[in-house]
Coordinates of C-alpha atoms in Angstrom, one line a residue:
X1 CA -15.4 15.8 58.4
X2 CA -17.6 17.7 56.0
X3 CA -14.7 18.0 53.6
X4 CA -14.1 14.3 53.8
X5 CA -17.7 13.5 53.0
X6 CA -17.7 15.9 50.0
X7 CA -14.5 14.4 48.7
X8 CA -16.0 10.9 48.9
X9 CA -19.1 12.0 47.1
X10 CA -17.0 13.7 44.4
X11 CA -15.0 10.5 44.0
X12 CA -18.1 8.4 43.7
X13 CA -19.5 10.8 41.1
X14 CA -16.3 10.5 39.0
X15 CA -16.4 6.7 39.3
X16 CA -20.0 6.7 38.1
X17 CA -19.1 8.9 35.2
X18 CA -16.1 6.7 34.4
X19 CA -18.3 3.5 34.3
X20 CA -20.9 5.3 32.2
X21 CA -18.2 6.4 29.8
X22 CA -17.3 2.8 29.2
X23 CA -20.8 2.0 28.1
X24 CA -21.9 2.5 24.5
X25 CA -25.3 3.1 23.2
X26 CA -26.5 0.7 20.5
X27 CA -29.5 0.7 18.2
X28 CA -31.3 -2.6 17.5
X29 CA -29.8 -2.7 14.1
X30 CA -26.3 -2.3 15.4
X31 CA -26.9 -5.1 17.9
X32 CA -28.0 -7.3 15.0
X33 CA -24.7 -6.7 13.2
X34 CA -23.0 -8.0 16.4
X35 CA -25.2 -11.1 16.4
X36 CA -24.5 -11.8 12.8
X37 CA -20.7 -11.8 13.5
X38 CA -20.5 -14.5 16.1
X39 CA -23.8 -16.1 17.2
X40 CA -23.2 -19.9 17.1
X41 CA -26.8 -20.6 15.8
X42 CA -26.0 -18.7 12.6
X43 CA -22.7 -20.5 12.2
X44 CA -24.5 -23.9 12.7
X45 CA -26.9 -23.0 9.8
X46 CA -24.0 -22.0 7.6
X47 CA -22.3 -25.4 8.4
X48 CA -25.6 -27.1 7.3
X49 CA -25.4 -25.2 4.0
X50 CA -21.8 -26.3 3.4
X51 CA -22.9 -29.9 4.1
X52 CA -25.7 -29.7 1.6
X53 CA -23.3 -28.2 -1.0
X54 CA -20.9 -31.1 -0.5
X55 CA -23.7 -33.6 -0.8
X56 CA -24.7 -31.9 -4.1
X57 CA -21.2 -32.2 -5.4
X58 CA -21.1 -35.9 -4.3
X59 CA -24.3 -36.6 -6.3
X60 CA -22.9 -34.8 -9.4
X61 CA -19.7 -36.9 -9.1
X62 CA -21.8 -40.1 -9.7
X63 CA -21.9 -39.1 -13.4
X64 CA -18.1 -39.8 -13.6
X65 CA -16.8 -43.2 -14.5
X66 CA -16.3 -45.6 -11.6
X67 CA -12.7 -46.9 -11.4
X68 CA -11.4 -49.7 -9.2
X69 CA -8.0 -51.1 -8.7
X70 CA -6.8 -54.1 -6.8
X71 CA -3.6 -56.1 -6.0
X72 CA -3.3 -59.6 -4.5
X73 CA -0.4 -61.6 -3.5
X74 CA -1.4 -65.1 -2.3
X75 CA 0.0 -68.5 -1.5
X76 CA -2.1 -71.5 -1.8
X77 CA -3.3 -74.5 -3.8
X78 CA -4.0 -74.2 -7.5
X79 CA -6.6 -76.9 -8.2
X80 CA -9.0 -75.7 -10.9
X81 CA -9.9 -75.8 -14.6
X82 CA -8.4 -74.2 -17.6
X83 CA -10.1 -71.1 -18.9
X84 CA -10.1 -67.3 -18.9
X85 CA -11.4 -65.2 -16.0
X86 CA -11.8 -61.6 -15.0
X87 CA -12.2 -61.3 -11.3
X88 CA -13.8 -58.3 -9.7
X89 CA -12.6 -56.8 -6.3
X90 CA -13.5 -59.1 -3.5
X91 CA -13.2 -62.4 -5.5
X92 CA -10.2 -64.7 -6.0
X93 CA -9.5 -67.3 -8.5
X94 CA -7.3 -70.4 -8.7
X95 CA -6.4 -72.3 -11.8
X96 CA -4.2 -75.1 -12.9
X97 CA -4.1 -78.8 -13.4
X98 CA -2.4 -80.7 -10.6
X99 CA -2.3 -83.9 -12.6
X100 CA 0.0 -82.4 -15.1
X101 CA 2.2 -80.4 -12.7
X102 CA 5.4 -81.3 -10.9
X103 CA 7.1 -80.0 -7.9
X104 CA 5.3 -78.2 -5.0
X105 CA 1.6 -78.7 -4.3
X106 CA 1.3 -75.0 -3.4
X107 CA 2.4 -71.9 -5.3
X108 CA 2.6 -68.2 -4.9
X109 CA 0.4 -66.0 -7.2
X110 CA 0.3 -62.3 -7.9
X111 CA -2.7 -60.5 -9.4
X112 CA -3.4 -56.9 -10.1
X113 CA -6.2 -55.3 -12.1
X114 CA -7.9 -52.0 -12.9
X115 CA -11.5 -51.8 -14.1
X116 CA -13.6 -48.9 -15.3
X117 CA -17.4 -48.7 -15.3
X118 CA -19.3 -45.8 -17.0
X119 CA -23.0 -45.5 -16.9
X120 CA -23.9 -44.0 -20.3
X121 CA -27.7 -44.2 -20.1
X122 CA -30.0 -44.5 -17.0
X123 CA -33.3 -43.1 -18.2
X124 CA -32.7 -39.7 -16.5
X125 CA -31.9 -41.1 -13.0
X126 CA -28.7 -39.2 -12.7
X127 CA -30.3 -35.9 -13.8
X128 CA -33.2 -36.4 -11.3
X129 CA -30.8 -37.1 -8.5
X130 CA -28.8 -34.0 -9.3
X131 CA -32.0 -31.8 -9.4
X132 CA -33.1 -33.3 -6.0
X133 CA -29.7 -32.6 -4.4
X134 CA -29.8 -29.0 -5.8
X135 CA -33.3 -28.5 -4.5
X136 CA -32.2 -29.8 -1.1
X137 CA -29.3 -27.3 -1.0
X138 CA -31.7 -24.5 -1.9
X139 CA -34.0 -25.7 0.9
X140 CA -31.2 -25.5 3.4
X141 CA -30.4 -21.9 2.3
X142 CA -34.1 -21.1 2.8
X143 CA -34.0 -22.7 6.2
X144 CA -31.2 -20.4 7.1
X145 CA -33.1 -17.3 5.9
X146 CA -36.1 -18.3 7.9
X147 CA -33.9 -18.9 11.0
X148 CA -32.4 -15.4 10.6
X149 CA -35.9 -13.9 10.5
X150 CA -36.8 -15.8 13.7
X151 CA -33.5 -14.7 15.3
X152 CA -34.2 -11.1 14.4
X153 CA -37.6 -11.4 16.1
X154 CA -36.0 -13.1 19.1
X155 CA -33.4 -10.3 19.4
X156 CA -36.2 -7.7 19.1
X157 CA -38.2 -9.4 21.8
X158 CA -35.3 -9.6 24.2
X159 CA -34.3 -6.0 23.5
X160 CA -37.8 -4.9 24.1
X161 CA -37.8 -6.9 27.3
X162 CA -34.7 -5.0 28.5
X163 CA -36.2 -1.7 27.6
X164 CA -39.5 -2.6 29.3
X165 CA -37.8 -3.7 32.5
X166 CA -35.6 -0.7 32.5
X167 CA -38.6 1.6 31.9
X168 CA -40.4 -0.2 34.8
X169 CA -37.3 0.3 36.9
X170 CA -37.4 4.0 36.1
X171 CA -41.1 4.1 36.9
X172 CA -40.5 2.3 40.2
X173 CA -37.7 4.8 41.1
X174 CA -40.0 7.8 40.3
X175 CA -42.8 6.2 42.4
X176 CA -40.3 5.6 45.3
X177 CA -39.0 9.2 45.0
X178 CA -42.6 10.6 45.2
X179 CA -43.5 8.5 48.1
X180 CA -40.3 9.4 49.9
X181 CA -41.2 13.1 49.4
X182 CA -44.7 12.3 50.8
X183 CA -43.2 10.5 53.8
X184 CA -40.9 13.3 54.7
X185 CA -43.8 15.8 54.3
X186 CA -46.1 13.6 56.4
X187 CA -43.4 13.2 59.1
X188 CA -42.9 17.0 59.2
X189 CA -46.6 17.6 59.5
X190 CA -46.9 15.0 62.3
X191 CA -44.0 16.6 64.3
X192 CA -45.7 19.9 64.0
X193 CA -49.0 18.5 65.1
X194 CA -50.8 19.3 61.9
X195 CA -51.5 15.6 61.1
X196 CA -51.8 12.4 63.1
X197 CA -48.7 10.3 63.6
X198 CA -50.5 7.5 61.8
X199 CA -50.0 9.4 58.6
X200 CA -46.3 9.2 59.0
X201 CA -46.4 5.4 59.5
X202 CA -48.7 5.0 56.6
X203 CA -46.6 7.1 54.3
X204 CA -43.4 5.2 55.4
X205 CA -45.1 1.8 54.8
X206 CA -46.1 2.9 51.3
X207 CA -42.6 4.1 50.7
X208 CA -41.1 0.8 51.8
X209 CA -43.5 -1.0 49.4
X210 CA -42.3 1.2 46.6
X211 CA -38.6 0.4 47.4
X212 CA -39.5 -3.3 47.3
X213 CA -41.0 -2.8 43.8
X214 CA -37.9 -1.0 42.7
X215 CA -35.8 -4.0 43.9
X216 CA -38.0 -6.3 41.8
X217 CA -37.6 -4.4 38.6
X218 CA -33.8 -4.0 39.2
X219 CA -33.6 -7.8 39.3
X220 CA -35.8 -8.1 36.2
X221 CA -33.6 -5.6 34.4
X222 CA -30.4 -7.4 35.2
X223 CA -32.0 -10.7 34.2
X224 CA -33.3 -9.4 30.8
X225 CA -29.9 -7.8 30.1
X226 CA -28.2 -11.2 30.6
X227 CA -30.6 -12.9 28.2
X228 CA -30.0 -10.3 25.6
X229 CA -26.2 -10.6 26.1
X230 CA -26.5 -14.3 25.1
X231 CA -27.2 -13.2 21.6
X232 CA -24.7 -10.4 21.0
X233 CA -22.0 -11.0 23.6
X234 CA -21.6 -7.3 24.6
X235 CA -21.3 -6.8 28.3
X236 CA -21.6 -3.0 28.7
X237 CA -24.5 -1.2 26.9
X238 CA -26.1 2.1 27.6
X239 CA -29.9 1.8 27.1
X240 CA -30.8 5.4 27.8
X241 CA -31.4 6.5 24.2
X242 CA -33.2 3.3 23.4
X243 CA -35.6 3.7 26.4
X244 CA -36.6 7.2 25.2
X245 CA -37.4 5.8 21.7
X246 CA -39.2 2.9 23.4
X247 CA -41.5 5.2 25.3
X248 CA -42.0 7.6 22.5
X249 CA -42.4 5.7 19.2
X250 CA -41.7 7.6 16.0
X251 CA -43.7 7.4 12.8
X252 CA -45.7 4.4 11.7
X253 CA -43.9 1.3 10.5
X254 CA -43.1 1.5 6.8
X255 CA -43.7 -2.3 6.7
X256 CA -47.4 -1.4 6.8
X257 CA -47.3 -0.9 3.0
X258 CA -45.8 -4.3 2.3
X259 CA -47.6 -7.5 1.7
X260 CA -46.6 -11.1 2.3
X261 CA -44.2 -12.3 -0.5
X262 CA -44.5 -15.8 -1.9
X263 CA -40.7 -15.9 -1.7
X264 CA -40.9 -15.5 2.1
X265 CA -38.7 -18.2 3.7
X266 CA -41.6 -19.4 5.8
X267 CA -43.6 -20.1 2.6
X268 CA -40.8 -21.0 0.2
X269 CA -39.5 -23.7 2.6
X270 CA -42.7 -25.8 2.1
X271 CA -42.5 -25.1 -1.7
X272 CA -39.0 -26.4 -1.9
X273 CA -39.8 -29.3 0.4
X274 CA -42.6 -30.4 -1.9
X275 CA -40.4 -30.1 -5.0
X276 CA -37.7 -32.2 -3.3
X277 CA -40.2 -34.9 -2.5
X278 CA -41.4 -34.9 -6.1
X279 CA -37.9 -35.3 -7.4
X280 CA -37.2 -38.0 -4.9
X281 CA -40.3 -39.8 -6.1
X282 CA -39.0 -39.5 -9.7
X283 CA -35.6 -40.9 -8.6
X284 CA -37.2 -43.9 -7.0
X285 CA -39.2 -44.7 -10.2
X286 CA -36.2 -44.3 -12.4
X287 CA -34.1 -46.5 -10.2
X288 CA -36.3 -49.4 -11.1
X289 CA -35.4 -49.0 -14.8
X290 CA -32.4 -50.6 -16.5
X291 CA -29.1 -48.9 -17.1
X292 CA -26.5 -49.2 -19.9
X293 CA -22.9 -49.3 -18.9
X294 CA -19.6 -49.5 -20.7
X295 CA -17.0 -51.8 -19.1
X296 CA -13.3 -51.9 -19.4
X297 CA -10.5 -53.6 -17.5
X298 CA -6.8 -54.6 -17.5
X299 CA -5.3 -57.5 -15.5
X300 CA -1.8 -58.6 -14.7
X301 CA -1.1 -62.1 -13.3
X302 CA 2.1 -63.8 -12.2
X303 CA 2.4 -67.4 -10.9
X304 CA 5.0 -69.9 -9.6
X305 CA 3.6 -72.5 -12.1
X306 CA 5.7 -72.6 -15.2
X307 CA 4.6 -73.4 -18.8
X308 CA 6.1 -76.9 -18.5
X309 CA 4.0 -77.7 -15.5
X310 CA 6.7 -77.3 -12.9
X311 CA 5.4 -75.8 -9.6
X312 CA 7.7 -73.7 -7.5
X313 CA 6.9 -73.2 -3.9
X314 CA 9.1 -70.1 -3.5
X315 CA 7.4 -66.8 -2.8
X316 CA 9.5 -64.7 -5.2
X317 CA 8.6 -67.0 -8.1
X318 CA 5.0 -65.9 -7.7
X319 CA 5.9 -62.9 -9.8
X320 CA 7.1 -65.1 -12.7
X321 CA 5.3 -66.5 -15.7
X322 CA 3.3 -63.3 -16.1
X323 CA 0.3 -62.8 -18.3
X324 CA -1.7 -59.7 -19.3
X325 CA -5.3 -59.4 -20.3
X326 CA -7.5 -56.6 -21.6
X327 CA -11.3 -56.6 -21.5
X328 CA -13.8 -54.1 -22.9
X329 CA -17.6 -54.4 -23.5
X330 CA -21.0 -53.1 -22.7
X331 CA -23.6 -54.4 -20.3
X332 CA -27.2 -53.8 -19.2
X333 CA -28.3 -54.2 -15.6
X334 CA -31.9 -54.3 -14.5
X335 CA -33.2 -55.2 -11.0
X336 CA -36.7 -56.4 -12.1
X337 CA -37.8 -57.2 -8.5
X338 CA -37.5 -53.5 -7.6
X339 CA -40.2 -52.4 -10.0
X340 CA -43.1 -52.7 -7.5
X341 CA -41.1 -51.9 -4.4
X342 CA -39.8 -48.7 -5.9
X343 CA -43.2 -47.7 -7.2
X344 CA -44.7 -48.0 -3.7
X345 CA -41.9 -46.0 -2.2
X346 CA -42.3 -43.4 -4.9
X347 CA -46.0 -43.1 -4.2
X348 CA -45.3 -42.7 -0.5
X349 CA -42.8 -39.9 -1.1
X350 CA -45.3 -38.3 -3.5
X351 CA -47.8 -38.2 -0.6
X352 CA -45.2 -36.4 1.4
X353 CA -45.0 -33.8 -1.4
X354 CA -48.8 -33.3 -1.2
X355 CA -48.5 -32.9 2.6
X356 CA -46.0 -30.1 2.1
X357 CA -48.2 -28.4 -0.4
X358 CA -51.1 -28.4 2.1
X359 CA -48.8 -27.1 4.8
X360 CA -47.7 -24.3 2.5
X361 CA -51.3 -23.3 1.9
X362 CA -52.0 -23.4 5.6
X363 CA -48.9 -21.2 6.3
X364 CA -49.9 -18.6 3.7
X365 CA -53.4 -18.4 5.1
X366 CA -52.2 -18.1 8.7
X367 CA -49.6 -15.4 7.8
X368 CA -52.1 -13.3 5.8
X369 CA -54.6 -13.3 8.6
X370 CA -51.9 -12.7 11.2
X371 CA -50.6 -9.7 9.3
X372 CA -54.1 -8.3 8.9
X373 CA -54.7 -8.7 12.6
X374 CA -51.3 -7.2 13.5
X375 CA -51.9 -4.1 11.4
X376 CA -55.4 -3.6 12.8
X377 CA -54.1 -3.9 16.3
X378 CA -51.2 -1.5 15.6
X379 CA -53.7 1.2 14.4
X380 CA -55.5 1.1 17.7
X381 CA -52.3 0.8 19.7
X382 CA -51.0 4.1 18.2
X383 CA -54.1 5.7 19.5
X384 CA -53.7 4.1 22.9
X385 CA -50.1 5.4 23.2
X386 CA -51.2 9.0 22.5
X387 CA -53.9 8.7 25.1
X388 CA -51.7 7.1 27.8
X389 CA -49.0 9.7 27.1
X390 CA -51.5 12.5 27.6
X391 CA -52.9 10.7 30.7
X392 CA -49.4 10.6 32.3
X393 CA -48.9 14.3 31.7
X394 CA -52.2 15.3 33.2
X395 CA -51.9 12.9 36.1
X396 CA -48.5 14.4 36.9
X397 CA -49.8 17.9 36.8
X398 CA -52.7 16.9 39.1
X399 CA -50.3 15.2 41.5
X400 CA -48.2 18.4 41.8
X401 CA -51.4 20.4 42.6
X402 CA -52.6 17.9 45.2
X403 CA -49.2 17.7 46.8
X404 CA -49.2 21.5 47.3
X405 CA -52.6 21.3 48.8
X406 CA -51.5 18.5 51.2
X407 CA -48.5 20.6 52.3
X408 CA -51.0 23.3 53.1
X409 CA -53.2 20.9 55.1
X410 CA -56.2 21.2 52.7
X411 CA -56.4 17.5 51.9
X412 CA -55.7 14.3 53.8
X413 CA -52.8 11.8 53.2
X414 CA -55.2 9.2 51.9
X415 CA -56.5 11.6 49.3
X416 CA -52.9 12.4 48.2
X417 CA -51.9 8.7 48.1
X418 CA -55.0 8.0 45.9
X419 CA -53.9 10.7 43.4
X420 CA -50.4 9.2 43.5
X421 CA -51.8 5.8 42.7
X422 CA -53.6 7.3 39.7
X423 CA -50.3 8.8 38.4
X424 CA -48.5 5.5 39.1
X425 CA -51.1 3.5 37.2
X426 CA -51.1 6.0 34.3
X427 CA -47.3 5.7 34.0
X428 CA -47.4 1.9 34.2
X429 CA -50.1 1.7 31.6
X430 CA -48.0 3.8 29.2
X431 CA -45.0 1.5 29.7
X432 CA -47.1 -1.6 29.1
X433 CA -48.7 -0.1 26.0
X434 CA -45.2 0.8 24.6
X435 CA -44.1 -2.8 25.1
X436 CA -47.2 -4.2 23.5
X437 CA -46.8 -1.8 20.5
X438 CA -43.1 -2.8 19.8
X439 CA -43.8 -6.5 20.1
X440 CA -46.7 -6.1 17.6
X441 CA -44.3 -4.3 15.3
X442 CA -41.9 -7.2 15.7
X443 CA -44.6 -9.6 14.7
X444 CA -45.4 -7.5 11.6
X445 CA -41.7 -7.4 10.7
X446 CA -41.5 -11.2 10.9
X447 CA -44.5 -11.7 8.6
X448 CA -43.1 -9.2 6.0
X449 CA -39.5 -10.2 6.5
X450 CA -38.7 -6.5 6.9
X451 CA -37.0 -5.4 10.1
X452 CA -35.7 -2.1 8.7
X453 CA -38.2 0.0 10.7
X454 CA -37.3 -1.7 14.0
X455 CA -33.6 -1.6 13.4
X456 CA -33.7 2.1 12.6
X457 CA -36.1 3.3 15.2
X458 CA -35.4 1.3 18.3

């Protein structure tokens, strides 16, 4: 029977090692590389950039001549007056003199034309539209950069949440292990008559409470791992090394020497938005000005009405009696009624530009103060971490001494449990301080757009 139990335990150990071997340890920087590869949010931002680039190309293509072709084949009456015409797409024309014609009262007609329109001068409207489209494309690029910074911070926060929950789980397991040891010791002392049986019950109740706390942090760990997995998609990760770095931070963040750059995406976004509105205002004003265009066209016409006035009602004769016409010229168009309307629209868009400028100033002011506050807080948090680390060490040593005294019957169970609570609280405070420290570093990294320290040290 003993051999069977040992064999089963050996098998479980091998299985555990096999599962552990399938897991890989990742740094935060390595996880970010995985997020960059496949996260749909990044792909959505890239699609938005491609859309803006296509829009820019479409605006630039407006500088090309506008060409139209049409073909008509109709059958109908031909009452009208003599004279030349040059129909545009969407219009039709009939001509003839029924009083001089013979034969059918209806005839087939064929008409085809091609026209070319080229805007040669528009008071800079095309140039302004092109600049506006280019600025909009740059703005979309900046939006993506800002989104990547926010996503890096989100990844860091979720990673820290996993390490925090895992550290709390380890803390709960240590606490449960100590209380289990206390319970067994109390039970042994009770059986030997050296302590009351109530001590055994109290120790067991405290142990069960610790097990309940361990279950809570196990669930919290599993939940936080799932939320982190939503970003990178990796199902098996070993967080052991990361937890060690989490609880024992390395040197200070190198980002502490960096200041907020005016090219930071959070700031540049409002700058580009303001520039875009200014250009849009210019476009609206220029749209109210006249434009000079060159016009050209060629037309072919066939009809069932002959030169002698005889009208054929046959469809195929609609391709007969053909004529060809060519037209070239220049024209000026000016929508005078849009002068005031476009001016009001331009002024409204200009106010949007002013709004973006004020938002930019607000953003700069907030980021500067947030960075100053974060660095001030980090300085004190480094001191806090050193003190909590020392407190854990000393509380642990004190607990071992008091545990030895309890086994010897020199102190009561309540005194030992009180010491254990001190140790438990010291360990919990250190874990909480570690989480707060790394989250503050993440905030600093977001403000400076520099996540190098986090990606290398966590």
